[in-house]
Short mmCIF file of C-alpha atoms and ligand atoms in Angstrom, two decimals:
data_model
loop_
_atom_site.label_atom_id
_atom_site.label_comp_id
_atom_site.label_asym_id
_atom_site.label_seq_id
_atom_site.Cartn_x
_atom_site.Cartn_y
_atom_site.Cartn_z
CA MET R 155 0.00 0.00 0.00
CA LYS R 156 1.51 3.32 -1.10
CA LEU R 157 1.24 6.63 0.73
CA TYR R 158 2.28 9.69 -1.29
CA ASP R 159 3.83 11.55 1.57
CA LEU R 160 5.59 14.64 2.86
CA GLU R 161 7.45 14.17 6.15
CA LEU R 162 6.62 17.66 7.44
CA SER R 163 2.91 17.40 6.63
CA GLY R 164 0.61 16.87 9.60
CA ASN R 165 -2.07 15.56 7.24
CA CYS R 166 0.31 12.84 6.01
CA TYR R 167 1.39 12.17 9.60
CA LYS R 168 -2.24 11.41 10.54
CA VAL R 169 -2.05 8.42 8.19
CA ARG R 170 1.48 7.35 9.22
CA LEU R 171 0.42 7.52 12.89
CA PHE R 172 -2.71 5.43 12.42
CA ALA R 173 -0.88 2.83 10.30
CA ALA R 174 1.70 2.53 13.08
CA LEU R 175 -0.99 2.18 15.77
CA ILE R 176 -2.70 -0.68 13.93
CA GLY R 177 0.56 -2.23 12.74
CA ILE R 178 0.17 -1.99 8.97
CA LYS R 179 3.05 -1.27 6.65
CA LEU R 180 2.97 1.68 4.27
CA GLU R 181 5.29 2.15 1.34
CA LEU R 182 6.08 5.85 1.65
CA VAL R 183 6.53 7.72 -1.63
CA PRO R 184 8.13 11.08 -0.75
CA VAL R 185 6.74 13.99 -2.79
CA ASP R 186 8.75 17.19 -3.21
CA ILE R 187 6.04 19.80 -2.49
CA PRO R 188 8.50 22.77 -2.44
CA GLY R 189 9.64 21.63 -5.90
CA GLY R 190 6.03 21.44 -7.14
CA ALA R 191 5.94 17.64 -7.60
CA HIS R 192 2.41 17.50 -6.11
CA LYS R 193 1.09 19.40 -9.16
CA ARG R 194 2.72 16.99 -11.64
CA THR R 195 2.46 13.34 -12.67
CA PRO R 196 1.85 10.98 -10.91
CA VAL R 197 0.26 12.87 -7.98
CA ILE R 198 -1.98 15.11 -10.08
CA GLU R 199 -3.53 12.07 -11.80
CA LEU R 200 -4.21 10.45 -8.44
CA ASN R 201 -5.55 13.65 -6.84
CA PRO R 202 -6.67 16.42 -9.20
CA LEU R 203 -6.45 18.84 -6.24
CA GLY R 204 -2.69 18.27 -6.24
CA GLN R 205 -2.58 17.72 -2.48
CA LEU R 206 -1.14 15.15 -0.10
CA PRO R 207 -1.74 12.65 1.37
CA VAL R 208 -2.85 10.22 -1.33
CA LEU R 209 -3.27 6.53 -0.54
CA VAL R 210 -3.14 3.81 -3.19
CA ASP R 211 -4.20 0.34 -2.04
CA ASP R 212 -4.52 -1.92 -5.11
CA ASP R 213 -7.38 -0.37 -7.08
CA VAL R 214 -8.43 2.00 -4.27
CA VAL R 215 -7.12 5.56 -4.68
CA LEU R 216 -8.01 8.04 -1.96
CA ARG R 217 -7.28 11.69 -1.21
CA ASP R 218 -8.03 13.49 2.08
CA SER R 219 -6.50 12.35 5.35
CA GLN R 220 -9.84 11.92 7.13
CA ALA R 221 -11.23 9.70 4.33
CA ILE R 222 -8.02 7.66 4.37
CA LEU R 223 -8.33 7.13 8.14
CA VAL R 224 -11.90 5.85 7.72
CA TYR R 225 -10.82 3.50 4.94
CA LEU R 226 -7.85 2.07 6.84
CA ALA R 227 -9.83 1.68 10.05
CA ARG R 228 -12.74 -0.01 8.32
CA ARG R 229 -10.59 -2.28 6.17
CA TYR R 230 -7.68 -3.09 8.50
CA GLY R 231 -8.27 -1.65 11.96
CA GLY R 232 -11.52 -3.10 13.26
CA ASN R 233 -14.41 -1.32 14.88
CA GLN R 234 -12.38 -0.32 17.90
CA TRP R 235 -11.17 2.63 15.79
CA TRP R 236 -14.23 3.26 13.57
CA PRO R 237 -17.41 1.85 15.09
CA ASP R 238 -20.46 0.35 13.36
CA GLY R 239 -23.36 2.04 15.16
CA ALA R 240 -24.96 5.17 13.69
CA ALA R 241 -24.64 7.35 16.79
CA GLN R 242 -21.11 6.08 17.51
CA GLN R 243 -19.95 6.70 13.94
CA ALA R 244 -21.39 10.20 14.04
CA GLU R 245 -19.63 10.86 17.37
CA VAL R 246 -16.27 10.06 15.74
CA MET R 247 -17.27 11.87 12.54
CA GLN R 248 -17.88 15.15 14.30
CA TRP R 249 -14.22 15.17 15.35
CA LEU R 250 -13.08 14.27 11.83
CA SER R 251 -15.02 17.33 10.65
CA THR R 252 -13.42 19.40 13.40
CA ALA R 253 -10.03 18.28 12.03
CA ALA R 254 -10.97 19.39 8.51
CA ASN R 255 -12.39 22.71 9.71
CA GLU R 256 -11.28 24.26 13.01
CA VAL R 257 -7.94 22.40 13.16
CA GLN R 258 -7.19 23.19 9.51
CA HIS R 259 -8.15 26.86 9.81
CA GLY R 260 -6.67 27.29 13.30
CA PRO R 261 -3.33 25.72 14.31
CA ASN R 262 -2.57 24.27 10.87
CA THR R 263 -2.97 27.68 9.20
CA ALA R 264 -0.93 29.42 11.93
CA ARG R 265 1.88 26.93 11.26
CA LEU R 266 1.68 27.42 7.48
CA ILE R 267 2.23 31.14 8.09
CA ASP R 268 5.05 30.91 10.67
CA LYS R 269 6.92 27.82 9.47
CA PHE R 270 6.44 27.98 5.70
CA GLY R 271 5.88 31.70 5.13
CA ILE R 272 2.54 31.24 3.39
CA PRO R 273 0.64 34.55 3.36
CA LEU R 274 -2.60 33.72 5.21
CA ASN R 275 -4.54 35.55 7.92
CA LYS R 276 -2.69 35.03 11.22
CA GLU R 277 -5.20 36.91 13.37
CA GLN R 278 -8.00 34.72 12.13
CA ALA R 279 -5.91 31.55 12.56
CA LEU R 280 -5.20 32.50 16.20
CA ALA R 281 -8.88 33.22 16.86
CA VAL R 282 -9.94 29.84 15.41
CA SER R 283 -7.15 28.12 17.39
CA ALA R 284 -8.44 29.67 20.63
CA LEU R 285 -11.97 28.49 19.85
CA LEU R 286 -10.76 24.97 19.03
CA LEU R 287 -8.52 24.68 22.07
CA SER R 288 -11.24 25.80 24.47
CA LEU R 289 -13.63 23.27 22.91
CA LEU R 290 -11.00 20.54 23.35
CA GLU R 291 -10.11 21.64 26.88
CA GLN R 292 -13.75 21.62 27.94
CA HIS R 293 -14.35 18.19 26.39
CA LEU R 294 -11.12 16.63 27.69
CA ASN R 295 -11.76 17.93 31.20
CA GLN R 296 -14.64 15.44 31.28
CA HIS R 297 -13.42 12.70 28.93
CA GLN R 298 -10.18 10.79 28.48
CA TRP R 299 -10.63 10.51 24.70
CA LEU R 300 -12.45 12.48 22.01
CA ALA R 301 -15.16 9.90 21.34
CA LEU R 302 -16.57 6.63 22.68
CA GLY R 303 -14.37 6.63 25.80
CA ARG R 304 -11.48 5.03 23.89
CA PRO R 305 -8.88 5.96 21.27
CA THR R 306 -10.40 6.16 17.79
CA ILE R 307 -9.37 7.66 14.47
CA ALA R 308 -10.64 10.97 15.92
CA GLU R 309 -7.36 11.11 17.89
CA CYS R 310 -5.29 10.55 14.72
CA ALA R 311 -7.20 13.32 12.91
CA VAL R 312 -7.08 16.00 15.62
CA PHE R 313 -3.81 15.34 17.46
CA PRO R 314 -1.16 16.17 14.80
CA TYR R 315 -1.80 19.88 14.26
CA VAL R 316 -2.64 20.43 17.94
CA ALA R 317 0.74 18.93 18.83
CA LEU R 318 2.38 21.09 16.11
CA ALA R 319 0.55 24.25 17.24
CA TRP R 320 3.72 25.65 18.84
CA GLU R 321 5.26 25.88 15.35
CA GLY R 322 2.53 28.41 14.55
CA GLY R 323 3.08 30.40 17.74
CA VAL R 324 0.05 28.86 19.50
CA THR R 325 0.87 27.87 23.08
CA LEU R 326 -0.85 24.98 24.83
CA ASP R 327 0.14 26.28 28.30
CA PRO R 328 -3.44 27.33 29.23
CA TYR R 329 -4.81 23.90 28.24
CA PRO R 330 -3.70 21.22 30.77
CA ALA R 331 -6.41 18.72 29.79
CA VAL R 332 -5.30 18.94 26.14
CA ARG R 333 -1.68 18.36 27.16
CA ALA R 334 -2.66 15.36 29.30
CA TRP R 335 -4.63 13.89 26.36
CA MET R 336 -1.57 14.32 24.11
CA GLY R 337 0.45 12.40 26.69
CA ARG R 338 -2.09 9.54 26.60
CA ILE R 339 -1.83 9.40 22.80
CA LYS R 340 1.98 9.31 22.96
CA ALA R 341 1.72 6.35 25.36
CA LEU R 342 -0.37 4.23 22.96
CA PRO R 343 1.36 1.03 21.75
CA GLY R 344 2.90 1.58 18.31
CA TYR R 345 2.88 5.39 18.59
CA VAL R 346 5.29 7.24 16.30
CA GLY R 347 6.09 10.96 16.26
CA MET R 348 7.22 13.27 13.50
CA SER R 349 9.52 16.26 13.20
CA GLY R 350 8.14 18.83 15.69
CA ILE R 351 6.33 16.19 17.79
CA ALA R 352 8.42 14.18 20.26
N1 GSH X 476 -8.24 18.11 3.42
C1 GSH X 476 -6.96 17.62 2.98
C2 GSH X 476 -5.93 18.73 2.98
C3 GSH X 476 -4.67 18.29 2.29
C4 GSH X 476 -3.62 19.36 2.26
O1 GSH X 476 -3.90 20.57 2.40
N2 GSH X 476 -2.38 18.91 2.05
C5 GSH X 476 -1.25 19.81 1.97
C6 GSH X 476 -0.06 19.17 2.65
S1 GSH X 476 -0.37 19.09 4.40
C7 GSH X 476 -0.89 20.02 0.52
O2 GSH X 476 -0.83 19.08 -0.23
N3 GSH X 476 -0.67 21.28 0.15
C8 GSH X 476 -0.26 21.65 -1.17
C9 GSH X 476 -1.32 22.42 -1.91
O3 GSH X 476 -2.45 22.57 -1.40
O4 GSH X 476 -1.02 22.85 -3.01
C10 GSH X 476 -6.53 16.45 3.88
O5 GSH X 476 -6.96 16.39 5.03
O6 GSH X 476 -5.78 15.58 3.42
#
C-alpha cells in the first residue's frame, strides 16, 4: 500500500500515525512539495487537487487524510477505531469534521504562516485556534478521549496539528487537559512521532 507523503505534513502524519498504531506497513513515496511535484504526474492524476496525502491500495485511490483514516480503520483496523453504530460513527465523525475545519483553519494555518511563510490571515488563525482549544479543553476535562471513551481515528485526525501548534506560535500552556490527552496518545502502543512532535 503506497502513501504519497511529505514528512513535514501533519495531514500525512495522521495516516502514518494510524498505520503505526494498527501495525500496517505503508510504502512511503516522498513527494517534493516545495519543488512542485504535487502538481505533476503521478500525484496530479491520483488527486486532481494536487494535495497530499494520497493513498493507493490496489485499485483503491483516496485523497483526504480523514477519508483515508476511515478507509484504513474499516478495512484493516476493526471497529475499535471506527465503530459500526450510527450514533457512535457520528460521534467520531464530528471530530473528523473538526479536524478538517477548526484544526485546519486554526493551528494548521498558523503553522503554514510561521513555518512555511505562506501569506494567510494570522489573526483569524489565532482566533480559530483559541476556539478549538477551548472546545477541546472543555471536552477533555470530562473525557479521556475524544469519542466513545477510547482511542479512535478521531485522535489521529485532531492530534497532529494540535501537537504542532507551537510551530505556529500557539501555546498549549493554558490547556492542561489537552496536554494530558496528548500524553495519553503518545503512550499508545505503536505510537510514532514526527519532526516537531516528540
Ligand atoms: N483536506 C486535505 C488537505 C490536504 C492538504 O492541504 N495537504 C497539503 C499538505 S499538508 C498540501 O498538499 N498542500 C499543497 C497544496 O495545497 O497545493 C486532507 O486532510 O488531506
